[in-house]
Amino acid sequence: MRISIRPLGDVPWDVLEDLVEDLKDLGDATLLESKDLNSDWFDEKRKQYRAEPILESLASDAGDRVLGVTAGDLYTGTYNFVFGVGRIYSGPAVMSIAHLESPDLGKTRERIAKEAIHELGHTLGADNCPNRECVMSFSNSVDAVDRKTRSFCRRCTPTIEFMLKRLRT
């Protein structure tokens, strides 16, 4: 699978390089040129970016799957914030590193990798999983992100493997 990573706004270069490395088990990740965050995507009252129009803007980027990465705070619907949003069975996903940072750089990298894999998992057809250790477990806090692993559970693995095989043919 070809994964295109689109930086949105100012994202630390080391975060992006780590992400390319951390996504190798899913496919070949490449970095696209950075794109500015559109002011139309920003909700002035909430001081956050709406995820849906960002997904729309990513839909035309090249790659089997596209992951937008931003340091901007994201939200969708009635959620206070989201770590990311990925469309089921479709190309684009977007994630924010805003709530994933830790004084421990290793922990920050691990959180970012887990959420990137989670959002790309949605684009491959996996829904949120009830297994709290599965990477597809829904996370509404960094504690939930820290609790889960980078791996797909036995329930989610067949979906991911089927779609990855399909993308290779």
PDB file of C-alpha atoms in Angstrom:
ATOM      1  CA  MET A   1       0.000   0.000   0.000  1.00  0.00           C
ATOM      2  CA  ARG A   2       1.215   3.488  -0.841  1.00  0.00           C
ATOM      3  CA  ILE A   3       0.643   5.906   2.053  1.00  0.00           C
ATOM      4  CA  SER A   4       1.002   9.608   1.349  1.00  0.00           C
ATOM      5  CA  ILE A   5       1.590  11.753   4.420  1.00  0.00           C
ATOM      6  CA  ARG A   6       0.507  15.365   3.946  1.00  0.00           C
ATOM      7  CA  PRO A   7       1.826  17.781   6.607  1.00  0.00           C
ATOM      8  CA  LEU A   8      -0.765  20.472   7.352  1.00  0.00           C
ATOM      9  CA  GLY A   9       0.697  23.647   8.827  1.00  0.00           C
ATOM     10  CA  ASP A  10       3.795  23.514  10.999  1.00  0.00           C
ATOM     11  CA  VAL A  11       4.554  19.916  11.957  1.00  0.00           C
ATOM     12  CA  PRO A  12       8.011  19.094  13.361  1.00  0.00           C
ATOM     13  CA  TRP A  13      10.123  17.370  10.719  1.00  0.00           C
ATOM     14  CA  ASP A  14      11.327  14.664  13.127  1.00  0.00           C
ATOM     15  CA  VAL A  15       7.705  13.702  13.848  1.00  0.00           C
ATOM     16  CA  LEU A  16       7.095  13.209  10.128  1.00  0.00           C
ATOM     17  CA  GLU A  17      10.299  11.216   9.598  1.00  0.00           C
ATOM     18  CA  ASP A  18       9.446   8.958  12.551  1.00  0.00           C
ATOM     19  CA  LEU A  19       5.963   8.429  11.136  1.00  0.00           C
ATOM     20  CA  VAL A  20       7.326   7.285   7.762  1.00  0.00           C
ATOM     21  CA  GLU A  21       9.388   4.692   9.640  1.00  0.00           C
ATOM     22  CA  ASP A  22       6.570   3.689  12.020  1.00  0.00           C
ATOM     23  CA  LEU A  23       4.094   2.990   9.195  1.00  0.00           C
ATOM     24  CA  LYS A  24       6.359   0.532   7.344  1.00  0.00           C
ATOM     25  CA  ASP A  25       4.320  -2.477   8.471  1.00  0.00           C
ATOM     26  CA  LEU A  26       1.267  -1.037   6.684  1.00  0.00           C
ATOM     27  CA  GLY A  27       2.976   0.140   3.516  1.00  0.00           C
ATOM     28  CA  ASP A  28       5.410   2.498   1.843  1.00  0.00           C
ATOM     29  CA  ALA A  29       4.927   5.939   3.345  1.00  0.00           C
ATOM     30  CA  THR A  30       6.144   9.057   1.582  1.00  0.00           C
ATOM     31  CA  LEU A  31       6.002  12.681   2.607  1.00  0.00           C
ATOM     32  CA  LEU A  32       4.155  15.144   0.429  1.00  0.00           C
ATOM     33  CA  GLU A  33       4.797  18.871   0.384  1.00  0.00           C
ATOM     34  CA  SER A  34       3.353  20.725   3.362  1.00  0.00           C
ATOM     35  CA  LYS A  35       0.023  22.480   2.894  1.00  0.00           C
ATOM     36  CA  ASP A  36      -1.193  25.436   4.942  1.00  0.00           C
ATOM     37  CA  LEU A  37      -4.190  24.999   7.196  1.00  0.00           C
ATOM     38  CA  ASN A  38      -7.047  26.870   5.527  1.00  0.00           C
ATOM     39  CA  SER A  39      -8.547  29.598   7.708  1.00  0.00           C
ATOM     40  CA  ASP A  40     -12.015  28.452   6.543  1.00  0.00           C
ATOM     41  CA  TRP A  41     -11.441  25.209   8.433  1.00  0.00           C
ATOM     42  CA  PHE A  42     -10.936  27.068  11.727  1.00  0.00           C
ATOM     43  CA  ASP A  43     -13.825  27.542  14.165  1.00  0.00           C
ATOM     44  CA  GLU A  44     -13.133  30.834  15.910  1.00  0.00           C
ATOM     45  CA  LYS A  45     -15.434  30.069  18.876  1.00  0.00           C
ATOM     46  CA  ARG A  46     -13.846  26.709  19.616  1.00  0.00           C
ATOM     47  CA  LYS A  47     -10.292  27.683  18.592  1.00  0.00           C
ATOM     48  CA  GLN A  48     -10.112  24.360  16.757  1.00  0.00           C
ATOM     49  CA  TYR A  49     -10.046  23.055  13.199  1.00  0.00           C
ATOM     50  CA  ARG A  50     -13.001  21.144  11.757  1.00  0.00           C
ATOM     51  CA  ALA A  51     -11.816  17.727  10.554  1.00  0.00           C
ATOM     52  CA  GLU A  52     -14.392  17.200   7.783  1.00  0.00           C
ATOM     53  CA  PRO A  53     -13.271  19.957   5.380  1.00  0.00           C
ATOM     54  CA  ILE A  54      -9.667  18.873   5.909  1.00  0.00           C
ATOM     55  CA  LEU A  55     -10.630  15.341   4.825  1.00  0.00           C
ATOM     56  CA  GLU A  56     -12.285  16.800   1.720  1.00  0.00           C
ATOM     57  CA  SER A  57      -9.094  18.679   0.849  1.00  0.00           C
ATOM     58  CA  LEU A  58      -7.020  15.492   1.160  1.00  0.00           C
ATOM     59  CA  ALA A  59      -9.260  13.397  -1.097  1.00  0.00           C
ATOM     60  CA  SER A  60      -7.423  14.411  -4.276  1.00  0.00           C
ATOM     61  CA  ASP A  61      -3.901  13.656  -2.993  1.00  0.00           C
ATOM     62  CA  ALA A  62      -2.052  10.736  -4.612  1.00  0.00           C
ATOM     63  CA  GLY A  63      -1.576   7.389  -2.876  1.00  0.00           C
ATOM     64  CA  ASP A  64      -3.643   4.364  -1.929  1.00  0.00           C
ATOM     65  CA  ARG A  65      -4.240   6.110   1.378  1.00  0.00           C
ATOM     66  CA  VAL A  66      -3.578   9.700   2.436  1.00  0.00           C
ATOM     67  CA  LEU A  67      -2.881  10.792   6.007  1.00  0.00           C
ATOM     68  CA  GLY A  68      -2.948  14.479   6.850  1.00  0.00           C
ATOM     69  CA  VAL A  69      -0.893  15.345   9.934  1.00  0.00           C
ATOM     70  CA  THR A  70      -1.284  18.606  11.818  1.00  0.00           C
ATOM     71  CA  ALA A  71      -0.330  20.202  15.106  1.00  0.00           C
ATOM     72  CA  GLY A  72      -3.653  22.055  14.996  1.00  0.00           C
ATOM     73  CA  ASP A  73      -6.362  20.999  17.437  1.00  0.00           C
ATOM     74  CA  LEU A  74      -9.115  19.023  15.631  1.00  0.00           C
ATOM     75  CA  TYR A  75     -12.758  18.374  16.355  1.00  0.00           C
ATOM     76  CA  THR A  76     -15.715  16.774  14.649  1.00  0.00           C
ATOM     77  CA  GLY A  77     -19.378  16.687  15.589  1.00  0.00           C
ATOM     78  CA  THR A  78     -19.977  17.115  19.304  1.00  0.00           C
ATOM     79  CA  TYR A  79     -16.573  15.848  20.455  1.00  0.00           C
ATOM     80  CA  ASN A  80     -14.444  18.280  22.476  1.00  0.00           C
ATOM     81  CA  PHE A  81     -11.479  17.171  20.373  1.00  0.00           C
ATOM     82  CA  VAL A  82     -10.368  14.192  18.312  1.00  0.00           C
ATOM     83  CA  PHE A  83      -6.939  12.682  17.802  1.00  0.00           C
ATOM     84  CA  GLY A  84      -7.975  12.029  14.221  1.00  0.00           C
ATOM     85  CA  VAL A  85     -10.645  11.031  11.735  1.00  0.00           C
ATOM     86  CA  GLY A  86     -10.463   8.384   9.034  1.00  0.00           C
ATOM     87  CA  ARG A  87     -13.108   7.493   6.487  1.00  0.00           C
ATOM     88  CA  ILE A  88     -14.129   3.846   6.429  1.00  0.00           C
ATOM     89  CA  TYR A  89     -13.036   2.144   3.165  1.00  0.00           C
ATOM     90  CA  SER A  90     -11.746   5.344   1.629  1.00  0.00           C
ATOM     91  CA  GLY A  91      -8.489   7.183   1.086  1.00  0.00           C
ATOM     92  CA  PRO A  92      -8.233  10.189   3.364  1.00  0.00           C
ATOM     93  CA  ALA A  93      -7.569  10.390   7.082  1.00  0.00           C
ATOM     94  CA  VAL A  94      -6.352  13.257   9.230  1.00  0.00           C
ATOM     95  CA  MET A  95      -4.719  13.271  12.645  1.00  0.00           C
ATOM     96  CA  SER A  96      -3.529  15.872  15.113  1.00  0.00           C
ATOM     97  CA  ILE A  97      -0.509  15.654  17.364  1.00  0.00           C
ATOM     98  CA  ALA A  98      -1.901  18.469  19.555  1.00  0.00           C
ATOM     99  CA  HIS A  99      -3.046  16.254  22.447  1.00  0.00           C
ATOM    100  CA  LEU A 100      -0.459  13.486  22.020  1.00  0.00           C
ATOM    101  CA  GLU A 101       2.679  15.234  23.214  1.00  0.00           C
ATOM    102  CA  SER A 102       4.535  14.161  26.343  1.00  0.00           C
ATOM    103  CA  PRO A 103       7.796  15.273  27.998  1.00  0.00           C
ATOM    104  CA  ASP A 104       8.964  11.745  27.103  1.00  0.00           C
ATOM    105  CA  LEU A 105       9.748  11.901  23.359  1.00  0.00           C
ATOM    106  CA  GLY A 106       9.530   8.118  23.056  1.00  0.00           C
ATOM    107  CA  LYS A 107       6.007   8.171  24.473  1.00  0.00           C
ATOM    108  CA  THR A 108       5.036  10.991  22.095  1.00  0.00           C
ATOM    109  CA  ARG A 109       6.326   9.007  19.108  1.00  0.00           C
ATOM    110  CA  GLU A 110       4.461   5.892  20.250  1.00  0.00           C
ATOM    111  CA  ARG A 111       1.190   7.805  20.669  1.00  0.00           C
ATOM    112  CA  ILE A 112       1.495   9.404  17.235  1.00  0.00           C
ATOM    113  CA  ALA A 113       2.240   6.033  15.621  1.00  0.00           C
ATOM    114  CA  LYS A 114      -0.754   4.381  17.309  1.00  0.00           C
ATOM    115  CA  GLU A 115      -3.171   7.090  16.239  1.00  0.00           C
ATOM    116  CA  ALA A 116      -1.807   7.147  12.674  1.00  0.00           C
ATOM    117  CA  ILE A 117      -2.243   3.365  12.423  1.00  0.00           C
ATOM    118  CA  HIS A 118      -5.722   3.692  13.961  1.00  0.00           C
ATOM    119  CA  GLU A 119      -6.874   6.284  11.406  1.00  0.00           C
ATOM    120  CA  LEU A 120      -5.362   4.372   8.486  1.00  0.00           C
ATOM    121  CA  GLY A 121      -7.077   1.255   9.870  1.00  0.00           C
ATOM    122  CA  HIS A 122     -10.411   3.038   9.402  1.00  0.00           C
ATOM    123  CA  THR A 123      -9.540   3.749   5.768  1.00  0.00           C
ATOM    124  CA  LEU A 124      -8.914   0.018   5.364  1.00  0.00           C
ATOM    125  CA  GLY A 125     -12.380  -0.875   6.676  1.00  0.00           C
ATOM    126  CA  ALA A 126     -11.782  -1.478  10.376  1.00  0.00           C
ATOM    127  CA  ASP A 127     -14.230   0.116  12.787  1.00  0.00           C
ATOM    128  CA  ASN A 128     -13.551   1.057  16.412  1.00  0.00           C
ATOM    129  CA  CYS A 129     -12.839  -2.102  18.393  1.00  0.00           C
ATOM    130  CA  PRO A 130     -14.059  -3.015  21.908  1.00  0.00           C
ATOM    131  CA  ASN A 131     -10.677  -4.643  22.706  1.00  0.00           C
ATOM    132  CA  ARG A 132      -8.889  -1.897  24.670  1.00  0.00           C
ATOM    133  CA  GLU A 133      -5.463  -3.228  23.667  1.00  0.00           C
ATOM    134  CA  CYS A 134      -6.236  -3.237  19.930  1.00  0.00           C
ATOM    135  CA  VAL A 135      -4.906  -0.269  17.961  1.00  0.00           C
ATOM    136  CA  MET A 136      -8.485   0.175  16.649  1.00  0.00           C
ATOM    137  CA  SER A 137      -9.803   0.826  20.160  1.00  0.00           C
ATOM    138  CA  PHE A 138     -11.416   4.283  20.320  1.00  0.00           C
ATOM    139  CA  SER A 139      -9.335   6.725  22.360  1.00  0.00           C
ATOM    140  CA  ASN A 140     -10.800   9.801  24.007  1.00  0.00           C
ATOM    141  CA  SER A 141      -7.791  10.407  26.263  1.00  0.00           C
ATOM    142  CA  VAL A 142      -4.028   9.933  26.156  1.00  0.00           C
ATOM    143  CA  ASP A 143      -4.446   7.271  28.856  1.00  0.00           C
ATOM    144  CA  ALA A 144      -6.534   5.248  26.393  1.00  0.00           C
ATOM    145  CA  VAL A 145      -3.872   5.757  23.702  1.00  0.00           C
ATOM    146  CA  ASP A 146      -1.148   4.645  26.119  1.00  0.00           C
ATOM    147  CA  ARG A 147      -3.162   1.546  27.111  1.00  0.00           C
ATOM    148  CA  LYS A 148      -3.534   0.178  23.588  1.00  0.00           C
ATOM    149  CA  THR A 149      -0.820  -1.408  21.444  1.00  0.00           C
ATOM    150  CA  ARG A 150       0.221  -0.701  17.849  1.00  0.00           C
ATOM    151  CA  SER A 151      -1.225  -4.063  16.806  1.00  0.00           C
ATOM    152  CA  PHE A 152      -4.559  -5.113  15.357  1.00  0.00           C
ATOM    153  CA  CYS A 153      -6.379  -7.740  17.436  1.00  0.00           C
ATOM    154  CA  ARG A 154      -7.615 -11.101  16.108  1.00  0.00           C
ATOM    155  CA  ARG A 155     -10.993  -9.556  15.282  1.00  0.00           C
ATOM    156  CA  CYS A 156      -9.562  -6.642  13.257  1.00  0.00           C
ATOM    157  CA  THR A 157      -6.587  -8.346  11.590  1.00  0.00           C
ATOM    158  CA  PRO A 158      -8.588 -10.213   8.886  1.00  0.00           C
ATOM    159  CA  THR A 159     -10.186  -6.962   7.672  1.00  0.00           C
ATOM    160  CA  ILE A 160      -6.827  -5.200   7.472  1.00  0.00           C
ATOM    161  CA  GLU A 161      -5.078  -8.146   5.800  1.00  0.00           C
ATOM    162  CA  PHE A 162      -7.888  -8.524   3.245  1.00  0.00           C
ATOM    163  CA  MET A 163      -7.725  -4.862   2.247  1.00  0.00           C
ATOM    164  CA  LEU A 164      -3.916  -4.767   2.135  1.00  0.00           C
ATOM    165  CA  LYS A 165      -3.940  -7.846  -0.110  1.00  0.00           C
ATOM    166  CA  ARG A 166      -6.545  -6.213  -2.344  1.00  0.00           C
ATOM    167  CA  LEU A 167      -4.444  -3.053  -2.647  1.00  0.00           C
ATOM    168  CA  ARG A 168      -1.413  -5.111  -3.705  1.00  0.00           C
ATOM    169  CA  THR A 169      -3.239  -6.718  -6.661  1.00  0.00           C
TER     170      THR A 169
END
